[in-house]
Amino acid sequence: MARALGCCIFDTAIGPCGIAWAEDVIAAVQLPETTRAGTLARMRRHSGEVPESEPPPFVQRAIERVQRLLEGEHDDLCDLPLALDTVPEFHRRVYELARAIPPGEVLTYGEVAQRLGDPGAARAVGQALGSNPFAPVVPCHRVMAAGGRSGGFSATGGVDTKLRMLEIERARFGGQPGLFD
């Protein structure tokens, strides 16, 4: 299991995000809290009490890509190495499927459950995404409730943050034009 070695806070278009890393994988990514200290504290719930330090080159490249994603560049971030061995098996499956949702696209919790081969697991999908330690690299914001409703979102700002991220991506629901057109 990957043990985090360091972490840092970095600025994005939606506020200060955090990232923690192990030897060769990303151990945690955190969307903004109301303060930099809050972002760091919440990220450390997933990564442990690791020191703030200068990110290694592979993490610096990941930071730059997350920054561009949150500015509206379409990048699925699927090739970023994550410490998925630190999460339960069902969560890992949900996260892998969520990572396959391209920027600007959305699925429902039920659609994710269906694709996992367990159509009755929509609530479990929501719980897995609610404890996602890799947002936005695992794009839990791209999973909506049925009928185009936003559903929940555990990041600070809740649903408003989720909708803001989808707006940045010019998201479409069910093949329809952008949610925000």
JSON list of C-alpha atoms in Angstrom, two decimals:
[
{"chain": "A", "resi": 1, "resn": "MET", "atom": "CA", "xyz": [0.00, 0.00, 0.00]},
{"chain": "A", "resi": 2, "resn": "ALA", "atom": "CA", "xyz": [1.37, 3.43, -1.00]},
{"chain": "A", "resi": 3, "resn": "ARG", "atom": "CA", "xyz": [2.36, 5.60, 1.96]},
{"chain": "A", "resi": 4, "resn": "ALA", "atom": "CA", "xyz": [2.20, 9.34, 1.29]},
{"chain": "A", "resi": 5, "resn": "LEU", "atom": "CA", "xyz": [5.55, 11.12, 1.48]},
{"chain": "A", "resi": 6, "resn": "GLY", "atom": "CA", "xyz": [4.64, 14.77, 0.94]},
{"chain": "A", "resi": 7, "resn": "CYS", "atom": "CA", "xyz": [1.91, 17.21, 0.04]},
{"chain": "A", "resi": 8, "resn": "CYS", "atom": "CA", "xyz": [1.31, 20.75, -1.13]},
{"chain": "A", "resi": 9, "resn": "ILE", "atom": "CA", "xyz": [-1.45, 23.25, -1.77]},
{"chain": "A", "resi": 10, "resn": "PHE", "atom": "CA", "xyz": [-1.78, 24.81, -5.23]},
{"chain": "A", "resi": 11, "resn": "ASP", "atom": "CA", "xyz": [-3.98, 27.52, -6.70]},
{"chain": "A", "resi": 12, "resn": "THR", "atom": "CA", "xyz": [-6.69, 26.81, -9.26]},
{"chain": "A", "resi": 13, "resn": "ALA", "atom": "CA", "xyz": [-9.52, 28.73, -10.91]},
{"chain": "A", "resi": 14, "resn": "ILE", "atom": "CA", "xyz": [-11.92, 27.48, -8.21]},
{"chain": "A", "resi": 15, "resn": "GLY", "atom": "CA", "xyz": [-9.60, 27.98, -5.22]},
{"chain": "A", "resi": 16, "resn": "PRO", "atom": "CA", "xyz": [-6.65, 26.30, -3.49]},
{"chain": "A", "resi": 17, "resn": "CYS", "atom": "CA", "xyz": [-6.54, 22.54, -4.07]},
{"chain": "A", "resi": 18, "resn": "GLY", "atom": "CA", "xyz": [-4.26, 20.03, -2.38]},
{"chain": "A", "resi": 19, "resn": "ILE", "atom": "CA", "xyz": [-2.27, 17.04, -3.52]},
{"chain": "A", "resi": 20, "resn": "ALA", "atom": "CA", "xyz": [-0.33, 14.36, -1.64]},
{"chain": "A", "resi": 21, "resn": "TRP", "atom": "CA", "xyz": [2.02, 11.84, -3.17]},
{"chain": "A", "resi": 22, "resn": "ALA", "atom": "CA", "xyz": [3.88, 8.64, -2.49]},
{"chain": "A", "resi": 23, "resn": "GLU", "atom": "CA", "xyz": [6.97, 7.37, -4.28]},
{"chain": "A", "resi": 24, "resn": "ASP", "atom": "CA", "xyz": [5.36, 7.03, -7.72]},
{"chain": "A", "resi": 25, "resn": "VAL", "atom": "CA", "xyz": [1.60, 7.61, -7.23]},
{"chain": "A", "resi": 26, "resn": "ILE", "atom": "CA", "xyz": [-0.77, 10.34, -6.16]},
{"chain": "A", "resi": 27, "resn": "ALA", "atom": "CA", "xyz": [-2.01, 9.49, -2.67]},
{"chain": "A", "resi": 28, "resn": "ALA", "atom": "CA", "xyz": [-4.79, 12.12, -2.44]},
{"chain": "A", "resi": 29, "resn": "VAL", "atom": "CA", "xyz": [-6.18, 15.18, -4.23]},
{"chain": "A", "resi": 30, "resn": "GLN", "atom": "CA", "xyz": [-8.42, 17.67, -2.50]},
{"chain": "A", "resi": 31, "resn": "LEU", "atom": "CA", "xyz": [-10.83, 20.26, -3.89]},
{"chain": "A", "resi": 32, "resn": "PRO", "atom": "CA", "xyz": [-10.83, 23.67, -2.17]},
{"chain": "A", "resi": 33, "resn": "GLU", "atom": "CA", "xyz": [-12.12, 24.20, 1.33]},
{"chain": "A", "resi": 34, "resn": "THR", "atom": "CA", "xyz": [-12.88, 27.71, 2.60]},
{"chain": "A", "resi": 35, "resn": "THR", "atom": "CA", "xyz": [-9.21, 28.25, 3.56]},
{"chain": "A", "resi": 36, "resn": "ARG", "atom": "CA", "xyz": [-5.84, 26.83, 2.51]},
{"chain": "A", "resi": 37, "resn": "ALA", "atom": "CA", "xyz": [-5.46, 25.37, 6.01]},
{"chain": "A", "resi": 38, "resn": "GLY", "atom": "CA", "xyz": [-8.87, 23.73, 5.69]},
{"chain": "A", "resi": 39, "resn": "THR", "atom": "CA", "xyz": [-7.91, 22.22, 2.33]},
{"chain": "A", "resi": 40, "resn": "LEU", "atom": "CA", "xyz": [-4.70, 20.85, 3.83]},
{"chain": "A", "resi": 41, "resn": "ALA", "atom": "CA", "xyz": [-6.48, 19.45, 6.89]},
{"chain": "A", "resi": 42, "resn": "ARG", "atom": "CA", "xyz": [-9.18, 17.69, 4.86]},
{"chain": "A", "resi": 43, "resn": "MET", "atom": "CA", "xyz": [-6.62, 16.23, 2.44]},
{"chain": "A", "resi": 44, "resn": "ARG", "atom": "CA", "xyz": [-4.57, 14.89, 5.33]},
{"chain": "A", "resi": 45, "resn": "ARG", "atom": "CA", "xyz": [-7.59, 12.86, 6.45]},
{"chain": "A", "resi": 46, "resn": "HIS", "atom": "CA", "xyz": [-6.84, 10.73, 3.38]},
{"chain": "A", "resi": 47, "resn": "SER", "atom": "CA", "xyz": [-3.06, 11.03, 3.14]},
{"chain": "A", "resi": 48, "resn": "GLY", "atom": "CA", "xyz": [-2.07, 11.12, 6.80]},
{"chain": "A", "resi": 49, "resn": "GLU", "atom": "CA", "xyz": [0.04, 13.80, 8.49]},
{"chain": "A", "resi": 50, "resn": "VAL", "atom": "CA", "xyz": [2.61, 14.21, 5.73]},
{"chain": "A", "resi": 51, "resn": "PRO", "atom": "CA", "xyz": [4.87, 17.27, 5.51]},
{"chain": "A", "resi": 52, "resn": "GLU", "atom": "CA", "xyz": [4.30, 20.06, 3.03]},
{"chain": "A", "resi": 53, "resn": "SER", "atom": "CA", "xyz": [7.12, 20.01, 0.51]},
{"chain": "A", "resi": 54, "resn": "GLU", "atom": "CA", "xyz": [8.10, 20.78, -3.07]},
{"chain": "A", "resi": 55, "resn": "PRO", "atom": "CA", "xyz": [6.32, 18.33, -5.40]},
{"chain": "A", "resi": 56, "resn": "PRO", "atom": "CA", "xyz": [8.42, 15.94, -7.48]},
{"chain": "A", "resi": 57, "resn": "PRO", "atom": "CA", "xyz": [8.25, 16.39, -11.28]},
{"chain": "A", "resi": 58, "resn": "PHE", "atom": "CA", "xyz": [5.44, 13.84, -11.88]},
{"chain": "A", "resi": 59, "resn": "VAL", "atom": "CA", "xyz": [3.30, 15.62, -9.26]},
{"chain": "A", "resi": 60, "resn": "GLN", "atom": "CA", "xyz": [4.11, 19.07, -10.64]},
{"chain": "A", "resi": 61, "resn": "ARG", "atom": "CA", "xyz": [2.90, 17.90, -14.07]},
{"chain": "A", "resi": 62, "resn": "ALA", "atom": "CA", "xyz": [-0.29, 16.54, -12.45]},
{"chain": "A", "resi": 63, "resn": "ILE", "atom": "CA", "xyz": [-0.85, 19.88, -10.69]},
{"chain": "A", "resi": 64, "resn": "GLU", "atom": "CA", "xyz": [-0.51, 21.78, -13.97]},
{"chain": "A", "resi": 65, "resn": "ARG", "atom": "CA", "xyz": [-3.01, 19.47, -15.65]},
{"chain": "A", "resi": 66, "resn": "VAL", "atom": "CA", "xyz": [-5.54, 19.82, -12.81]},
{"chain": "A", "resi": 67, "resn": "GLN", "atom": "CA", "xyz": [-5.14, 23.60, -13.00]},
{"chain": "A", "resi": 68, "resn": "ARG", "atom": "CA", "xyz": [-5.82, 23.56, -16.74]},
{"chain": "A", "resi": 69, "resn": "LEU", "atom": "CA", "xyz": [-8.82, 21.22, -16.29]},
{"chain": "A", "resi": 70, "resn": "LEU", "atom": "CA", "xyz": [-10.32, 23.64, -13.77]},
{"chain": "A", "resi": 71, "resn": "GLU", "atom": "CA", "xyz": [-9.80, 26.46, -16.30]},
{"chain": "A", "resi": 72, "resn": "GLY", "atom": "CA", "xyz": [-11.83, 24.58, -18.91]},
{"chain": "A", "resi": 73, "resn": "GLU", "atom": "CA", "xyz": [-9.26, 22.53, -20.82]},
{"chain": "A", "resi": 74, "resn": "HIS", "atom": "CA", "xyz": [-10.53, 19.06, -21.65]},
{"chain": "A", "resi": 75, "resn": "ASP", "atom": "CA", "xyz": [-8.15, 16.54, -20.09]},
{"chain": "A", "resi": 76, "resn": "ASP", "atom": "CA", "xyz": [-9.47, 13.28, -18.64]},
{"chain": "A", "resi": 77, "resn": "LEU", "atom": "CA", "xyz": [-6.41, 12.88, -16.37]},
{"chain": "A", "resi": 78, "resn": "CYS", "atom": "CA", "xyz": [-6.85, 9.09, -16.76]},
{"chain": "A", "resi": 79, "resn": "ASP", "atom": "CA", "xyz": [-3.13, 8.44, -17.03]},
{"chain": "A", "resi": 80, "resn": "LEU", "atom": "CA", "xyz": [-2.30, 10.01, -13.66]},
{"chain": "A", "resi": 81, "resn": "PRO", "atom": "CA", "xyz": [-1.20, 7.22, -11.29]},
{"chain": "A", "resi": 82, "resn": "LEU", "atom": "CA", "xyz": [-3.40, 6.99, -8.19]},
{"chain": "A", "resi": 83, "resn": "ALA", "atom": "CA", "xyz": [-2.96, 4.99, -4.97]},
{"chain": "A", "resi": 84, "resn": "LEU", "atom": "CA", "xyz": [-6.14, 3.01, -5.61]},
{"chain": "A", "resi": 85, "resn": "ASP", "atom": "CA", "xyz": [-4.84, 0.23, -3.37]},
{"chain": "A", "resi": 86, "resn": "THR", "atom": "CA", "xyz": [-5.77, 2.45, -0.42]},
{"chain": "A", "resi": 87, "resn": "VAL", "atom": "CA", "xyz": [-9.53, 2.33, -1.09]},
{"chain": "A", "resi": 88, "resn": "PRO", "atom": "CA", "xyz": [-12.06, -0.52, -0.81]},
{"chain": "A", "resi": 89, "resn": "GLU", "atom": "CA", "xyz": [-12.53, -2.72, -3.89]},
{"chain": "A", "resi": 90, "resn": "PHE", "atom": "CA", "xyz": [-16.03, -1.41, -4.71]},
{"chain": "A", "resi": 91, "resn": "HIS", "atom": "CA", "xyz": [-14.82, 2.19, -4.46]},
{"chain": "A", "resi": 92, "resn": "ARG", "atom": "CA", "xyz": [-11.87, 1.39, -6.74]},
{"chain": "A", "resi": 93, "resn": "ARG", "atom": "CA", "xyz": [-14.28, 0.01, -9.36]},
{"chain": "A", "resi": 94, "resn": "VAL", "atom": "CA", "xyz": [-16.51, 3.09, -9.07]},
{"chain": "A", "resi": 95, "resn": "TYR", "atom": "CA", "xyz": [-13.49, 5.43, -9.34]},
{"chain": "A", "resi": 96, "resn": "GLU", "atom": "CA", "xyz": [-12.11, 3.61, -12.38]},
{"chain": "A", "resi": 97, "resn": "LEU", "atom": "CA", "xyz": [-15.48, 3.89, -14.11]},
{"chain": "A", "resi": 98, "resn": "ALA", "atom": "CA", "xyz": [-15.86, 7.56, -13.14]},
{"chain": "A", "resi": 99, "resn": "ARG", "atom": "CA", "xyz": [-12.40, 8.27, -14.57]},
{"chain": "A", "resi": 100, "resn": "ALA", "atom": "CA", "xyz": [-13.67, 7.04, -17.94]},
{"chain": "A", "resi": 101, "resn": "ILE", "atom": "CA", "xyz": [-16.33, 9.80, -18.07]},
{"chain": "A", "resi": 102, "resn": "PRO", "atom": "CA", "xyz": [-14.85, 12.45, -20.39]},
{"chain": "A", "resi": 103, "resn": "PRO", "atom": "CA", "xyz": [-14.85, 16.12, -19.42]},
{"chain": "A", "resi": 104, "resn": "GLY", "atom": "CA", "xyz": [-18.15, 17.70, -20.42]},
{"chain": "A", "resi": 105, "resn": "GLU", "atom": "CA", "xyz": [-20.06, 14.40, -20.13]},
{"chain": "A", "resi": 106, "resn": "VAL", "atom": "CA", "xyz": [-22.09, 13.12, -17.19]},
{"chain": "A", "resi": 107, "resn": "LEU", "atom": "CA", "xyz": [-23.61, 9.84, -16.04]},
{"chain": "A", "resi": 108, "resn": "THR", "atom": "CA", "xyz": [-26.18, 9.19, -13.34]},
{"chain": "A", "resi": 109, "resn": "TYR", "atom": "CA", "xyz": [-25.47, 7.19, -10.19]},
{"chain": "A", "resi": 110, "resn": "GLY", "atom": "CA", "xyz": [-27.78, 4.53, -11.63]},
{"chain": "A", "resi": 111, "resn": "GLU", "atom": "CA", "xyz": [-25.90, 4.43, -14.93]},
{"chain": "A", "resi": 112, "resn": "VAL", "atom": "CA", "xyz": [-22.62, 3.95, -13.08]},
{"chain": "A", "resi": 113, "resn": "ALA", "atom": "CA", "xyz": [-24.19, 1.13, -11.04]},
{"chain": "A", "resi": 114, "resn": "GLN", "atom": "CA", "xyz": [-25.54, -0.45, -14.23]},
{"chain": "A", "resi": 115, "resn": "ARG", "atom": "CA", "xyz": [-22.11, -0.31, -15.89]},
{"chain": "A", "resi": 116, "resn": "LEU", "atom": "CA", "xyz": [-20.62, -1.94, -12.79]},
{"chain": "A", "resi": 117, "resn": "GLY", "atom": "CA", "xyz": [-23.07, -4.81, -13.31]},
{"chain": "A", "resi": 118, "resn": "ASP", "atom": "CA", "xyz": [-25.05, -4.00, -10.16]},
{"chain": "A", "resi": 119, "resn": "PRO", "atom": "CA", "xyz": [-28.09, -1.89, -11.16]},
{"chain": "A", "resi": 120, "resn": "GLY", "atom": "CA", "xyz": [-29.36, -1.71, -7.57]},
{"chain": "A", "resi": 121, "resn": "ALA", "atom": "CA", "xyz": [-26.15, -0.10, -6.29]},
{"chain": "A", "resi": 122, "resn": "ALA", "atom": "CA", "xyz": [-26.85, 3.56, -7.16]},
{"chain": "A", "resi": 123, "resn": "ARG", "atom": "CA", "xyz": [-26.82, 4.58, -3.48]},
{"chain": "A", "resi": 124, "resn": "ALA", "atom": "CA", "xyz": [-23.55, 2.69, -2.87]},
{"chain": "A", "resi": 125, "resn": "VAL", "atom": "CA", "xyz": [-22.06, 4.47, -5.91]},
{"chain": "A", "resi": 126, "resn": "GLY", "atom": "CA", "xyz": [-23.04, 7.80, -4.35]},
{"chain": "A", "resi": 127, "resn": "GLN", "atom": "CA", "xyz": [-21.45, 6.82, -1.04]},
{"chain": "A", "resi": 128, "resn": "ALA", "atom": "CA", "xyz": [-18.23, 5.75, -2.78]},
{"chain": "A", "resi": 129, "resn": "LEU", "atom": "CA", "xyz": [-18.07, 9.03, -4.69]},
{"chain": "A", "resi": 130, "resn": "GLY", "atom": "CA", "xyz": [-18.84, 10.96, -1.49]},
{"chain": "A", "resi": 131, "resn": "SER", "atom": "CA", "xyz": [-15.65, 9.60, 0.05]},
{"chain": "A", "resi": 132, "resn": "ASN", "atom": "CA", "xyz": [-13.51, 10.07, -3.08]},
{"chain": "A", "resi": 133, "resn": "PRO", "atom": "CA", "xyz": [-9.93, 10.93, -1.99]},
{"chain": "A", "resi": 134, "resn": "PHE", "atom": "CA", "xyz": [-8.87, 11.94, -5.52]},
{"chain": "A", "resi": 135, "resn": "ALA", "atom": "CA", "xyz": [-11.26, 14.70, -6.68]},
{"chain": "A", "resi": 136, "resn": "PRO", "atom": "CA", "xyz": [-11.14, 16.03, -9.40]},
{"chain": "A", "resi": 137, "resn": "VAL", "atom": "CA", "xyz": [-8.76, 13.38, -10.85]},
{"chain": "A", "resi": 138, "resn": "VAL", "atom": "CA", "xyz": [-11.57, 10.95, -10.10]},
{"chain": "A", "resi": 139, "resn": "PRO", "atom": "CA", "xyz": [-14.30, 13.24, -11.47]},
{"chain": "A", "resi": 140, "resn": "CYS", "atom": "CA", "xyz": [-17.13, 12.57, -9.03]},
{"chain": "A", "resi": 141, "resn": "HIS", "atom": "CA", "xyz": [-18.65, 15.88, -10.13]},
{"chain": "A", "resi": 142, "resn": "ARG", "atom": "CA", "xyz": [-19.54, 14.18, -13.46]},
{"chain": "A", "resi": 143, "resn": "VAL", "atom": "CA", "xyz": [-22.02, 11.85, -11.76]},
{"chain": "A", "resi": 144, "resn": "MET", "atom": "CA", "xyz": [-25.54, 13.20, -11.33]},
{"chain": "A", "resi": 145, "resn": "ALA", "atom": "CA", "xyz": [-28.81, 12.03, -9.83]},
{"chain": "A", "resi": 146, "resn": "ALA", "atom": "CA", "xyz": [-31.53, 10.70, -12.11]},
{"chain": "A", "resi": 147, "resn": "GLY", "atom": "CA", "xyz": [-33.41, 13.16, -14.30]},
{"chain": "A", "resi": 148, "resn": "GLY", "atom": "CA", "xyz": [-30.54, 15.62, -14.51]},
{"chain": "A", "resi": 149, "resn": "ARG", "atom": "CA", "xyz": [-30.72, 16.56, -10.83]},
{"chain": "A", "resi": 150, "resn": "SER", "atom": "CA", "xyz": [-27.36, 17.44, -9.33]},
{"chain": "A", "resi": 151, "resn": "GLY", "atom": "CA", "xyz": [-27.37, 14.99, -6.44]},
{"chain": "A", "resi": 152, "resn": "GLY", "atom": "CA", "xyz": [-25.02, 15.59, -3.54]},
{"chain": "A", "resi": 153, "resn": "PHE", "atom": "CA", "xyz": [-21.43, 16.78, -3.46]},
{"chain": "A", "resi": 154, "resn": "SER", "atom": "CA", "xyz": [-19.18, 16.58, -0.42]},
{"chain": "A", "resi": 155, "resn": "ALA", "atom": "CA", "xyz": [-16.72, 19.35, -1.37]},
{"chain": "A", "resi": 156, "resn": "THR", "atom": "CA", "xyz": [-17.02, 22.74, 0.27]},
{"chain": "A", "resi": 157, "resn": "GLY", "atom": "CA", "xyz": [-19.75, 24.66, -1.51]},
{"chain": "A", "resi": 158, "resn": "GLY", "atom": "CA", "xyz": [-21.59, 21.38, -2.10]},
{"chain": "A", "resi": 159, "resn": "VAL", "atom": "CA", "xyz": [-23.77, 21.27, -5.18]},
{"chain": "A", "resi": 160, "resn": "ASP", "atom": "CA", "xyz": [-22.77, 24.82, -6.16]},
{"chain": "A", "resi": 161, "resn": "THR", "atom": "CA", "xyz": [-19.15, 23.67, -6.52]},
{"chain": "A", "resi": 162, "resn": "LYS", "atom": "CA", "xyz": [-20.25, 20.61, -8.50]},
{"chain": "A", "resi": 163, "resn": "LEU", "atom": "CA", "xyz": [-22.33, 22.73, -10.86]},
{"chain": "A", "resi": 164, "resn": "ARG", "atom": "CA", "xyz": [-19.52, 25.27, -11.22]},
{"chain": "A", "resi": 165, "resn": "MET", "atom": "CA", "xyz": [-17.11, 22.51, -12.25]},
{"chain": "A", "resi": 166, "resn": "LEU", "atom": "CA", "xyz": [-19.64, 21.14, -14.75]},
{"chain": "A", "resi": 167, "resn": "GLU", "atom": "CA", "xyz": [-20.17, 24.65, -16.12]},
{"chain": "A", "resi": 168, "resn": "ILE", "atom": "CA", "xyz": [-16.39, 25.07, -16.60]},
{"chain": "A", "resi": 169, "resn": "GLU", "atom": "CA", "xyz": [-16.46, 21.82, -18.60]},
{"chain": "A", "resi": 170, "resn": "ARG", "atom": "CA", "xyz": [-19.55, 22.91, -20.60]},
{"chain": "A", "resi": 171, "resn": "ALA", "atom": "CA", "xyz": [-21.19, 19.64, -19.51]},
{"chain": "A", "resi": 172, "resn": "ARG", "atom": "CA", "xyz": [-23.92, 17.89, -21.47]},
{"chain": "A", "resi": 173, "resn": "PHE", "atom": "CA", "xyz": [-26.53, 15.59, -19.98]},
{"chain": "A", "resi": 174, "resn": "GLY", "atom": "CA", "xyz": [-27.89, 12.67, -21.96]},
{"chain": "A", "resi": 175, "resn": "GLY", "atom": "CA", "xyz": [-26.38, 13.90, -25.23]},
{"chain": "A", "resi": 176, "resn": "GLN", "atom": "CA", "xyz": [-28.25, 17.19, -24.92]},
{"chain": "A", "resi": 177, "resn": "PRO", "atom": "CA", "xyz": [-26.54, 20.56, -25.39]},
{"chain": "A", "resi": 178, "resn": "GLY", "atom": "CA", "xyz": [-24.67, 21.97, -22.41]},
{"chain": "A", "resi": 179, "resn": "LEU", "atom": "CA", "xyz": [-26.44, 22.00, -19.06]},
{"chain": "A", "resi": 180, "resn": "PHE", "atom": "CA", "xyz": [-25.76, 25.71, -18.92]},
{"chain": "A", "resi": 181, "resn": "ASP", "atom": "CA", "xyz": [-26.63, 26.81, -22.48]}
]
